[in-house]
């Protein structure tokens, strides 16, 4: 009921976007994150074997520049294909989070955002 009141009162939420393989996107879409806005823009990109790197870069750029996106989830193996773009990204919102895929486990040493965050803090900060 409270959520319904917030929507009718004009409060605007933000979305999660996903760039991932078919299984990852399907899982999140079944979880309810799918959205097609008034401009017919989706908040997800299903990456297939024949998806070009330029298509992935274009989707990444579109998602990080949309005001309605708060979090961008990307399979780490796909992030590796556009690592130079992700490394250059410095904004806090939308937050870019690398996630594992069904076929590829998560490797923290490859995660640009995690490496950057670790560089901001020393071991002393956590004592």
PDB file of C-alpha atoms in Angstrom:
ATOM      1  CA  UNK A   1       0.000   0.000   0.000  1.00  0.00           C
ATOM      2  CA  UNK A   2       2.814   2.443   0.861  1.00  0.00           C
ATOM      3  CA  UNK A   3       4.548   1.722  -2.433  1.00  0.00           C
ATOM      4  CA  UNK A   4       1.322   2.393  -4.297  1.00  0.00           C
ATOM      5  CA  UNK A   5       0.894   5.723  -2.482  1.00  0.00           C
ATOM      6  CA  UNK A   6       4.430   6.783  -3.417  1.00  0.00           C
ATOM      7  CA  UNK A   7       3.768   6.015  -7.063  1.00  0.00           C
ATOM      8  CA  UNK A   8       0.481   7.879  -7.151  1.00  0.00           C
ATOM      9  CA  UNK A   9       2.070  10.830  -5.358  1.00  0.00           C
ATOM     10  CA  UNK A  10       4.521  11.202  -8.251  1.00  0.00           C
ATOM     11  CA  UNK A  11       7.642   9.814  -6.575  1.00  0.00           C
ATOM     12  CA  UNK A  12      10.052   8.546  -9.189  1.00  0.00           C
ATOM     13  CA  UNK A  13      12.181   5.459  -8.662  1.00  0.00           C
ATOM     14  CA  UNK A  14      15.349   4.420 -10.395  1.00  0.00           C
ATOM     15  CA  UNK A  15      16.026   1.256 -12.310  1.00  0.00           C
ATOM     16  CA  UNK A  16      18.596  -1.498 -12.439  1.00  0.00           C
ATOM     17  CA  UNK A  17      20.075  -2.063 -15.893  1.00  0.00           C
ATOM     18  CA  UNK A  18      21.710  -5.307 -16.994  1.00  0.00           C
ATOM     19  CA  UNK A  19      24.253  -6.122 -19.683  1.00  0.00           C
ATOM     20  CA  UNK A  20      24.611  -9.859 -19.659  1.00  0.00           C
ATOM     21  CA  UNK A  21      24.290 -13.212 -21.276  1.00  0.00           C
ATOM     22  CA  UNK A  22      20.864 -14.666 -21.960  1.00  0.00           C
ATOM     23  CA  UNK A  23      20.655 -16.593 -18.685  1.00  0.00           C
ATOM     24  CA  UNK A  24      21.631 -13.587 -16.581  1.00  0.00           C
ATOM     25  CA  UNK A  25      19.207 -11.225 -18.298  1.00  0.00           C
ATOM     26  CA  UNK A  26      16.396 -13.780 -18.199  1.00  0.00           C
ATOM     27  CA  UNK A  27      16.889 -14.289 -14.474  1.00  0.00           C
ATOM     28  CA  UNK A  28      16.752 -10.583 -13.730  1.00  0.00           C
ATOM     29  CA  UNK A  29      13.796 -10.065 -16.061  1.00  0.00           C
ATOM     30  CA  UNK A  30      11.910 -12.876 -14.323  1.00  0.00           C
ATOM     31  CA  UNK A  31      12.780 -11.105 -11.068  1.00  0.00           C
ATOM     32  CA  UNK A  32      10.908  -8.043 -12.321  1.00  0.00           C
ATOM     33  CA  UNK A  33      13.611  -5.554 -13.328  1.00  0.00           C
ATOM     34  CA  UNK A  34      12.551  -5.296 -16.980  1.00  0.00           C
ATOM     35  CA  UNK A  35      11.397  -1.899 -18.203  1.00  0.00           C
ATOM     36  CA  UNK A  36      10.691  -0.268 -21.535  1.00  0.00           C
ATOM     37  CA  UNK A  37      10.327   3.495 -21.135  1.00  0.00           C
ATOM     38  CA  UNK A  38       8.230   5.959 -23.131  1.00  0.00           C
ATOM     39  CA  UNK A  39      11.065   6.285 -25.673  1.00  0.00           C
ATOM     40  CA  UNK A  40      10.947   2.472 -26.162  1.00  0.00           C
ATOM     41  CA  UNK A  41      14.378   2.093 -24.502  1.00  0.00           C
ATOM     42  CA  UNK A  42      15.013  -1.155 -22.652  1.00  0.00           C
ATOM     43  CA  UNK A  43      17.045  -1.331 -19.461  1.00  0.00           C
ATOM     44  CA  UNK A  44      18.869  -4.488 -20.517  1.00  0.00           C
ATOM     45  CA  UNK A  45      21.075  -5.849 -23.281  1.00  0.00           C
ATOM     46  CA  UNK A  46      21.290  -9.563 -23.967  1.00  0.00           C
ATOM     47  CA  UNK A  47      24.792 -10.264 -25.250  1.00  0.00           C
ATOM     48  CA  UNK A  48      25.149 -13.159 -27.676  1.00  0.00           C
ATOM     49  CA  UNK A  49      28.283 -14.569 -29.295  1.00  0.00           C
ATOM     50  CA  UNK A  50      27.679 -12.390 -32.347  1.00  0.00           C
ATOM     51  CA  UNK A  51      27.117  -9.161 -30.366  1.00  0.00           C
ATOM     52  CA  UNK A  52      29.839  -6.702 -31.329  1.00  0.00           C
ATOM     53  CA  UNK A  53      32.027  -4.884 -28.823  1.00  0.00           C
ATOM     54  CA  UNK A  54      30.732  -1.594 -30.230  1.00  0.00           C
ATOM     55  CA  UNK A  55      27.139  -2.644 -29.432  1.00  0.00           C
ATOM     56  CA  UNK A  56      28.151  -3.435 -25.849  1.00  0.00           C
ATOM     57  CA  UNK A  57      29.994  -0.102 -25.533  1.00  0.00           C
ATOM     58  CA  UNK A  58      26.985   1.766 -26.947  1.00  0.00           C
ATOM     59  CA  UNK A  59      24.603   0.103 -24.465  1.00  0.00           C
ATOM     60  CA  UNK A  60      26.991   0.829 -21.576  1.00  0.00           C
ATOM     61  CA  UNK A  61      27.220   4.511 -22.581  1.00  0.00           C
ATOM     62  CA  UNK A  62      23.439   4.773 -22.939  1.00  0.00           C
ATOM     63  CA  UNK A  63      22.787   3.177 -19.550  1.00  0.00           C
ATOM     64  CA  UNK A  64      25.303   5.307 -17.632  1.00  0.00           C
ATOM     65  CA  UNK A  65      23.839   8.461 -19.173  1.00  0.00           C
ATOM     66  CA  UNK A  66      20.202   7.697 -18.388  1.00  0.00           C
ATOM     67  CA  UNK A  67      18.811   9.587 -15.385  1.00  0.00           C
ATOM     68  CA  UNK A  68      16.494   6.705 -14.491  1.00  0.00           C
ATOM     69  CA  UNK A  69      19.264   4.109 -14.010  1.00  0.00           C
ATOM     70  CA  UNK A  70      20.770   3.738 -10.511  1.00  0.00           C
ATOM     71  CA  UNK A  71      22.696   0.479 -10.900  1.00  0.00           C
ATOM     72  CA  UNK A  72      24.233  -1.182 -13.933  1.00  0.00           C
ATOM     73  CA  UNK A  73      24.976  -4.885 -13.573  1.00  0.00           C
ATOM     74  CA  UNK A  74      27.343  -6.404 -16.116  1.00  0.00           C
ATOM     75  CA  UNK A  75      28.682  -9.925 -16.438  1.00  0.00           C
ATOM     76  CA  UNK A  76      32.387  -9.778 -15.698  1.00  0.00           C
ATOM     77  CA  UNK A  77      33.344 -11.679 -18.851  1.00  0.00           C
ATOM     78  CA  UNK A  78      31.448  -9.079 -20.893  1.00  0.00           C
ATOM     79  CA  UNK A  79      33.010  -6.259 -18.866  1.00  0.00           C
ATOM     80  CA  UNK A  80      36.403  -7.609 -19.923  1.00  0.00           C
ATOM     81  CA  UNK A  81      35.483  -6.867 -23.542  1.00  0.00           C
ATOM     82  CA  UNK A  82      34.931  -3.167 -22.751  1.00  0.00           C
ATOM     83  CA  UNK A  83      37.399  -2.863 -19.865  1.00  0.00           C
ATOM     84  CA  UNK A  84      38.865   0.381 -21.248  1.00  0.00           C
ATOM     85  CA  UNK A  85      35.419   2.014 -21.105  1.00  0.00           C
ATOM     86  CA  UNK A  86      34.675   0.745 -17.597  1.00  0.00           C
ATOM     87  CA  UNK A  87      38.115   1.812 -16.342  1.00  0.00           C
ATOM     88  CA  UNK A  88      37.408   5.348 -17.577  1.00  0.00           C
ATOM     89  CA  UNK A  89      34.019   5.512 -15.830  1.00  0.00           C
ATOM     90  CA  UNK A  90      34.253   7.491 -12.572  1.00  0.00           C
ATOM     91  CA  UNK A  91      30.725   8.409 -11.506  1.00  0.00           C
ATOM     92  CA  UNK A  92      29.101   6.946  -8.409  1.00  0.00           C
ATOM     93  CA  UNK A  93      25.635   6.798  -9.947  1.00  0.00           C
ATOM     94  CA  UNK A  94      24.783   4.722 -11.718  1.00  0.00           C
ATOM     95  CA  UNK A  95      26.906   2.264  -9.802  1.00  0.00           C
ATOM     96  CA  UNK A  96      28.542  -0.307 -12.078  1.00  0.00           C
ATOM     97  CA  UNK A  97      28.741  -3.763 -10.546  1.00  0.00           C
ATOM     98  CA  UNK A  98      30.443  -6.713 -12.188  1.00  0.00           C
ATOM     99  CA  UNK A  99      28.723 -10.022 -11.570  1.00  0.00           C
ATOM    100  CA  UNK A 100      29.552 -13.629 -12.464  1.00  0.00           C
ATOM    101  CA  UNK A 101      27.844 -15.485 -15.268  1.00  0.00           C
ATOM    102  CA  UNK A 102      26.748 -19.085 -15.262  1.00  0.00           C
ATOM    103  CA  UNK A 103      29.804 -20.022 -17.293  1.00  0.00           C
ATOM    104  CA  UNK A 104      32.419 -17.695 -15.744  1.00  0.00           C
ATOM    105  CA  UNK A 105      33.106 -17.285 -12.006  1.00  0.00           C
ATOM    106  CA  UNK A 106      33.696 -13.850 -10.525  1.00  0.00           C
ATOM    107  CA  UNK A 107      37.368 -12.828 -10.263  1.00  0.00           C
ATOM    108  CA  UNK A 108      37.871  -9.852  -7.899  1.00  0.00           C
ATOM    109  CA  UNK A 109      41.286  -9.095  -9.396  1.00  0.00           C
ATOM    110  CA  UNK A 110      39.635  -8.161 -12.710  1.00  0.00           C
ATOM    111  CA  UNK A 111      36.983  -5.851 -11.215  1.00  0.00           C
ATOM    112  CA  UNK A 112      37.920  -2.218 -11.999  1.00  0.00           C
ATOM    113  CA  UNK A 113      35.571  -0.685  -9.471  1.00  0.00           C
ATOM    114  CA  UNK A 114      36.719  -2.993  -6.669  1.00  0.00           C
ATOM    115  CA  UNK A 115      40.384  -2.265  -7.439  1.00  0.00           C
ATOM    116  CA  UNK A 116      39.663   1.463  -7.385  1.00  0.00           C
ATOM    117  CA  UNK A 117      37.810   1.176  -4.059  1.00  0.00           C
ATOM    118  CA  UNK A 118      40.645  -0.823  -2.507  1.00  0.00           C
ATOM    119  CA  UNK A 119      43.070   1.887  -3.600  1.00  0.00           C
ATOM    120  CA  UNK A 120      41.098   4.479  -1.622  1.00  0.00           C
ATOM    121  CA  UNK A 121      41.468   2.614   1.652  1.00  0.00           C
ATOM    122  CA  UNK A 122      44.364   1.025   3.462  1.00  0.00           C
ATOM    123  CA  UNK A 123      44.312  -1.971   5.780  1.00  0.00           C
ATOM    124  CA  UNK A 124      44.447   0.513   8.693  1.00  0.00           C
ATOM    125  CA  UNK A 125      41.009   1.870   7.721  1.00  0.00           C
ATOM    126  CA  UNK A 126      39.419  -1.463   8.587  1.00  0.00           C
ATOM    127  CA  UNK A 127      40.937  -1.996  12.043  1.00  0.00           C
TER     128      UNK A 127
END
